[in-house]
CSV table of C-alpha atoms and ligand atoms in Angstrom, one decimal:
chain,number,residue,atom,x,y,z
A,1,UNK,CA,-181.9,128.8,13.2
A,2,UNK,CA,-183.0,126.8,16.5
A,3,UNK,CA,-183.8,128.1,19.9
A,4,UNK,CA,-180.6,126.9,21.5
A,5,UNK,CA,-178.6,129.0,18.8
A,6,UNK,CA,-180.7,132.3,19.2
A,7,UNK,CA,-180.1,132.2,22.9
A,8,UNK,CA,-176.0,131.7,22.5
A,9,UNK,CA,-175.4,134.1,20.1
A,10,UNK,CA,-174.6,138.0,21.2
A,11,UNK,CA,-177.8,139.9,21.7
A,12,UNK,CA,-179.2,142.0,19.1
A,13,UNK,CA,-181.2,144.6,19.7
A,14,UNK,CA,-184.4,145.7,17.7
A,15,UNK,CA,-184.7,149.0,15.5
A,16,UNK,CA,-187.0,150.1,17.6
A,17,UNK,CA,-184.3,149.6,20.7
A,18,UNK,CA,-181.4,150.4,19.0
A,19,UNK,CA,-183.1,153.8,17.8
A,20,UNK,CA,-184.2,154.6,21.2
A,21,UNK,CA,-180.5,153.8,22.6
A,22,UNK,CA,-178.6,156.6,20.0
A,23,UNK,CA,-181.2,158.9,20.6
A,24,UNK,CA,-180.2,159.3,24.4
A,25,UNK,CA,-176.9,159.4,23.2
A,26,UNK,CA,-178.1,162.5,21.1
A,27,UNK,CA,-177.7,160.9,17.5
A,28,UNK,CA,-180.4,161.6,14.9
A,29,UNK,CA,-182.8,159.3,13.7
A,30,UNK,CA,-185.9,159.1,12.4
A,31,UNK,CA,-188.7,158.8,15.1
A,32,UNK,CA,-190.0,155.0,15.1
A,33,UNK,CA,-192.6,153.5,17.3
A,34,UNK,CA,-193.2,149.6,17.8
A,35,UNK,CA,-197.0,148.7,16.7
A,36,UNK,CA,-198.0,145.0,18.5
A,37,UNK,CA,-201.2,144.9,16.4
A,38,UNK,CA,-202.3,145.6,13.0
A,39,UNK,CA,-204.4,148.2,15.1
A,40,UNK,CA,-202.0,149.6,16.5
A,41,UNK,CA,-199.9,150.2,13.9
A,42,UNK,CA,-202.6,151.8,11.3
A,43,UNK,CA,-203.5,154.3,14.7
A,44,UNK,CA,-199.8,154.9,15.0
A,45,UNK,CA,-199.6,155.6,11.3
A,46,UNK,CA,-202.4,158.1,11.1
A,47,UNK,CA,-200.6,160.0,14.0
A,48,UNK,CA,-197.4,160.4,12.2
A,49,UNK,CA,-199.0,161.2,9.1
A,50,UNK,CA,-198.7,159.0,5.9
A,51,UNK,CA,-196.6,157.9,3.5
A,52,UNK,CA,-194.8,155.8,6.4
A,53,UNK,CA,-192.6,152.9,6.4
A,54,UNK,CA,-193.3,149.3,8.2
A,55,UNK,CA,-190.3,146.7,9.4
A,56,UNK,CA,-190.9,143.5,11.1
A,57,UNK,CA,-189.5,144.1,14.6
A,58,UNK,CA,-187.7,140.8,16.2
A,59,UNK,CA,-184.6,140.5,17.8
A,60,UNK,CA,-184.0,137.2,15.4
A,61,UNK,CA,-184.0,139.2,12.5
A,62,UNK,CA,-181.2,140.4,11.4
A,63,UNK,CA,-181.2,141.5,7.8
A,64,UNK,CA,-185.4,142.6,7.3
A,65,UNK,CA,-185.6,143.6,3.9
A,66,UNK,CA,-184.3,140.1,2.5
A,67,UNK,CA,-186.8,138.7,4.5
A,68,UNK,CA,-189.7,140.6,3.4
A,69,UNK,CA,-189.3,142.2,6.0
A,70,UNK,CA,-189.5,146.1,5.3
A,71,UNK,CA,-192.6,147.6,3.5
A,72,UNK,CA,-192.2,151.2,2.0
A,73,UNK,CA,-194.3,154.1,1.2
A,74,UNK,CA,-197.3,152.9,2.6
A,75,UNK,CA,-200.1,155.9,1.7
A,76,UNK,CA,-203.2,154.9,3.8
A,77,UNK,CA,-204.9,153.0,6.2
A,78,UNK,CA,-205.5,150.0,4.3
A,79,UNK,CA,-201.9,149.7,3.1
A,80,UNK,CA,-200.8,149.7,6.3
A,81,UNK,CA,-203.1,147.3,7.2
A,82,UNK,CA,-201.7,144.6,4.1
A,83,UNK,CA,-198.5,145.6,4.6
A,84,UNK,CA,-198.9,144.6,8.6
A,85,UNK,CA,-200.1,141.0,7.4
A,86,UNK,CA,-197.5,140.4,4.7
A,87,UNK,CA,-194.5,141.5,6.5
A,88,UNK,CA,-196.0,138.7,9.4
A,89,UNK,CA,-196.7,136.1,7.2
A,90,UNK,CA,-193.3,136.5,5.4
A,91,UNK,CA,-191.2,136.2,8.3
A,92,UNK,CA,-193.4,133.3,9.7
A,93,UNK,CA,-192.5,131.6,6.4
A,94,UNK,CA,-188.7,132.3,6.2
A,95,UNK,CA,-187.8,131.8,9.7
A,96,UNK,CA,-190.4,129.6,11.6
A,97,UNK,CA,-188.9,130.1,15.1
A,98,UNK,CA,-188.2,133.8,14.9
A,99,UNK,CA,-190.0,135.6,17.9
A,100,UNK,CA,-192.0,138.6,16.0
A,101,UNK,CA,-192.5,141.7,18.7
A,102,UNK,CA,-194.7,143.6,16.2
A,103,UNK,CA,-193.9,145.5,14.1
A,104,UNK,CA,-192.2,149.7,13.6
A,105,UNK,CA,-193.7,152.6,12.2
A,106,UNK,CA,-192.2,155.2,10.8
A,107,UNK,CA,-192.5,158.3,8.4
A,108,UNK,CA,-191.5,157.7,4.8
A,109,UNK,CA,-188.1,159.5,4.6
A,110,UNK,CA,-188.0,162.0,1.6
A,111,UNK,CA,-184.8,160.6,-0.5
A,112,UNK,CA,-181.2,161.7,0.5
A,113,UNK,CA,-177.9,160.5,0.0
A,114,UNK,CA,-177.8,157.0,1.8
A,115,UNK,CA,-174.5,156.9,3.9
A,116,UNK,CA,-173.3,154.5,6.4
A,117,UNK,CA,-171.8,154.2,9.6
A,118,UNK,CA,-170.9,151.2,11.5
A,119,UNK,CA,-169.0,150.0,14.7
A,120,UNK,CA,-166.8,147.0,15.1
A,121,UNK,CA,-163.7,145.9,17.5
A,122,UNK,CA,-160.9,144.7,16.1
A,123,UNK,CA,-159.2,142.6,18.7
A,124,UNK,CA,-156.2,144.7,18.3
A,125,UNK,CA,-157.2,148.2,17.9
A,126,UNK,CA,-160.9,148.3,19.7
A,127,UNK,CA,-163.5,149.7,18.2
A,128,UNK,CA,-163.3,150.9,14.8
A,129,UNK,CA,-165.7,153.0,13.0
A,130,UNK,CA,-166.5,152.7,9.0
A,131,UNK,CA,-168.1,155.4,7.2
A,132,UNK,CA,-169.1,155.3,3.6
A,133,UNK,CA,-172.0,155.7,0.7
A,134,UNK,CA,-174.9,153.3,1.3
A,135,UNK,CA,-176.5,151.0,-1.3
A,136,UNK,CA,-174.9,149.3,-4.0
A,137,UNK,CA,-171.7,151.5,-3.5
A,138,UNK,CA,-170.6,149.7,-0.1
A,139,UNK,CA,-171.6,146.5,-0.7
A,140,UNK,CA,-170.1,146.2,-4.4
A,141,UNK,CA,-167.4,148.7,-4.4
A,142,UNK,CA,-166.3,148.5,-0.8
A,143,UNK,CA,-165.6,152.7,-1.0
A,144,UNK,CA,-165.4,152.9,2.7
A,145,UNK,CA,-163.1,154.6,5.2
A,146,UNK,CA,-162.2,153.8,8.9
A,147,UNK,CA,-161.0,155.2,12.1
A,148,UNK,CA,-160.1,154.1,15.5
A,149,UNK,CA,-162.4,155.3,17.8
A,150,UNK,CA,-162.1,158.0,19.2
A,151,UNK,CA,-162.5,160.1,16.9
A,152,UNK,CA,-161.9,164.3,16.8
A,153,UNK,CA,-163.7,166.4,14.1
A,154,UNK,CA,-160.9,166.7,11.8
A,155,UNK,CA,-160.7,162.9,11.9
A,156,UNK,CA,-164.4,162.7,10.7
A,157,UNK,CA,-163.9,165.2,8.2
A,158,UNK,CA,-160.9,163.6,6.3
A,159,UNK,CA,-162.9,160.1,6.8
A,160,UNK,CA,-165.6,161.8,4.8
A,161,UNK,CA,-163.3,163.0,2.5
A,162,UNK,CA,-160.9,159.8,1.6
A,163,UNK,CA,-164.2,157.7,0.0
A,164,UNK,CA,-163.6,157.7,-3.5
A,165,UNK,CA,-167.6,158.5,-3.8
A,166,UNK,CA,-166.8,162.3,-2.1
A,167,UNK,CA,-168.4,163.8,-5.1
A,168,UNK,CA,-171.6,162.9,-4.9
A,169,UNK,CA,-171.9,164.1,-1.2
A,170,UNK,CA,-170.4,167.5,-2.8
A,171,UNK,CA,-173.5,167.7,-5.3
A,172,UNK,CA,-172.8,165.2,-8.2
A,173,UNK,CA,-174.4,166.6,-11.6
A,174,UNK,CA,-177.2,168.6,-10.1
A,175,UNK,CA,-177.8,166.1,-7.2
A,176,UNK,CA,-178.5,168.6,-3.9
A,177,UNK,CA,-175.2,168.3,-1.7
A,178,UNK,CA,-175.1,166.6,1.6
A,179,UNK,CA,-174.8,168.1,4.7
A,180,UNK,CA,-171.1,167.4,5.4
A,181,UNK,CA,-170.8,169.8,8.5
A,182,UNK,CA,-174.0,167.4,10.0
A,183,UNK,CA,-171.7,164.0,8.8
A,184,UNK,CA,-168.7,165.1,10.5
A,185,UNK,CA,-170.9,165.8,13.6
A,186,UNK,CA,-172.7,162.8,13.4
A,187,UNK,CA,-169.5,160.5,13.2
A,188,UNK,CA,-168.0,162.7,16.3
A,189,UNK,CA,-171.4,161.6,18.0
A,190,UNK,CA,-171.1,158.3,17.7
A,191,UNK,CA,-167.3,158.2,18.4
A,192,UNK,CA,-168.3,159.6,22.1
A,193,UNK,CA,-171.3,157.5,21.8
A,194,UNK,CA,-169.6,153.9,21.7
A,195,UNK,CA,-166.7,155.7,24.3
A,196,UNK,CA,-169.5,155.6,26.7
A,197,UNK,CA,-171.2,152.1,25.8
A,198,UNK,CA,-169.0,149.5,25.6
A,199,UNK,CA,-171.1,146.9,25.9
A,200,UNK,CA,-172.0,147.7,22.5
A,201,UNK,CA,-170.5,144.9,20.2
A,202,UNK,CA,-170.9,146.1,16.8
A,203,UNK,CA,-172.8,149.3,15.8
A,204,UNK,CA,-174.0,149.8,12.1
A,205,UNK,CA,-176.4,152.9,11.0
A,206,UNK,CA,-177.2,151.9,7.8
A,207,UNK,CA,-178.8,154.2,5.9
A,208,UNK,CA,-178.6,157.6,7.5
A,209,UNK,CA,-180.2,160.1,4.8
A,210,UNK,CA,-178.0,162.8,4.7
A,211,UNK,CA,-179.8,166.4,2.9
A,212,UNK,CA,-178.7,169.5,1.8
A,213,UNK,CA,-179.5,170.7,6.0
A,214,UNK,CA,-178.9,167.7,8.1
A,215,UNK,CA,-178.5,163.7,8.6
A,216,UNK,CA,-180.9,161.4,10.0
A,217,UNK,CA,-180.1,157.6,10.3
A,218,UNK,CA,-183.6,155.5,9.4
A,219,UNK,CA,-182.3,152.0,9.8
A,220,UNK,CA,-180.0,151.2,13.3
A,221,UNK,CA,-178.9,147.6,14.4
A,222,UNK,CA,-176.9,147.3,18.0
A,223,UNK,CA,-175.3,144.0,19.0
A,224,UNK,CA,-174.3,143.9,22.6
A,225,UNK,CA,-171.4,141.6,23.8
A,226,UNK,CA,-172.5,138.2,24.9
B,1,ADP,P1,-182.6,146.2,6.6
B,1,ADP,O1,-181.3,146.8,6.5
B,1,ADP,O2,-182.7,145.4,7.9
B,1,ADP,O3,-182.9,145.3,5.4
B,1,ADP,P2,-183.7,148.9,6.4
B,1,ADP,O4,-184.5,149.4,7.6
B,1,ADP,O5,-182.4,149.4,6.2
B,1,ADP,O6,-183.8,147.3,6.6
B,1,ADP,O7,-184.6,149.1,5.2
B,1,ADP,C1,-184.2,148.7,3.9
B,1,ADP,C2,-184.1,150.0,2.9
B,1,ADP,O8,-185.4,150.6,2.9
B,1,ADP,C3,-183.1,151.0,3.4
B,1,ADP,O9,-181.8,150.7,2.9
B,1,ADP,C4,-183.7,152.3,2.8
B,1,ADP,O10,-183.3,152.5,1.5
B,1,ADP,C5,-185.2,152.1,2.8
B,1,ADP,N1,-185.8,152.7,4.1
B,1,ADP,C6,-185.8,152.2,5.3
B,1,ADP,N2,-186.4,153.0,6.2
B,1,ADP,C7,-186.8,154.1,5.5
B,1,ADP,C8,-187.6,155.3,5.8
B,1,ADP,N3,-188.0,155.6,7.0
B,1,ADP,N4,-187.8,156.1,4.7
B,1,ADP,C9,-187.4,155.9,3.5
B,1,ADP,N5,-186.7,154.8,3.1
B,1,ADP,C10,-186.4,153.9,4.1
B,2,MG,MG1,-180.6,148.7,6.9
């Protein structure tokens, strides 16, 4: 990637900003803060209250785990504190020009059923949103269903529905069911959410952890237009 190419392309935002932008727009997610020193983000850690989560925050980054990138279940101070320097020193490595902000903080999610939602425009229809299980299941399966935007609650609730994986956010084999009510009004959310931004390019929440009582999204990524 050079300089010239990161300038040209459509801006991305960070996780930290992108997180920041759905919240006004009233859509859960989990609360993140951007650390610019290992200091900083061990301080910010203690207030939040371990086990948390650290991501390498830059706007060059788009995919953070494969880049080492994302460091989970960190349980103290010192972990926080390794974490901070791998995460850097990984990124550095893989992409040399990347501009590193810091890195977030957040709380270590307890585990849910991953789901996704994303946003793109389709040059004939607009935006379109996608909705379907996280993980393995989207990327290898493609179980996902879409809808033009907007969208009314009964739209959501027949998007949630059509995916093939619908039984496992019902309460597969003793798994705790998902909060569908909370899906369908998370989808209307965003639906109303990209009516009202479109200068928003392509949307993708991705995982939300959906429970037995709500839905919270603890990865986002927002591309504006160019
Ligand atoms: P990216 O998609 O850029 O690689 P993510 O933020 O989605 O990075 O993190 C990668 C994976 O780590 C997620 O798919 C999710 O399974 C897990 N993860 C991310 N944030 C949290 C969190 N706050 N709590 C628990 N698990 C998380
Ligand atoms: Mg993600």
């Amino acid at each position: 990637m050079t300089q010239s190419q990161v300038s040209s392309q459509p801006r991305l935002l960070t996780e930290v900003e992108s997180k920041e932008l759905l919240k006004q727009g009233g859509i859960p997610v989990i609360e993140t803060r951007l650390a610019i020193s290992k200091k900083e983000a061990i301080s910010l850690s203690k207030q939040m209250g371990f086990p948390v989560v650290l991501k390498v925050s830059s706007s060059d980054v788009v995919h953070k785990s494969d880049a080492g990138g994302v460091k989970l279940g960190l349980a103290n101070a010192a972990q926080v504190g390794r974490a901070y320097t791998e995460i850097v020193s990984s990124i550095k490595e893989k992409y040399p020009l990347a501009k590193i902000q810091g890195v977030s903080v957040q709380k270590m999610a307890p585990p849910g059923v991953e789901v996704i939602i994303g946003m793109s425009k389709d040059a004939q229809f607009g935006p379109v949103l996608m909705f379907g299980l996280g993980g393995v299941l989207v990327e290898v399966l493609k179980d996902v269903s879409f809808r033009i935007v907007p969208l009314i609650r009964r739209d959501a609730s027949e998007m949630i529905k059509e995916i093939k994986g619908y039984p496992i956010l019902e309460g597969y084999r003793g798994m705790e069911p998902a909060d569908i009510g909370a899906l369908e009004k998370l989808i209307v959310k965003v639906s109303e959410f990209i009516e009202k931004n479109p200068q928003i390019k392509e949307l993708d929440l991705n995982p939300i952890f959906a429970y037995k009582d709500k839905a919270v999204a603890v990865d986002a990524r927002i591309i504006l237009e160019a």
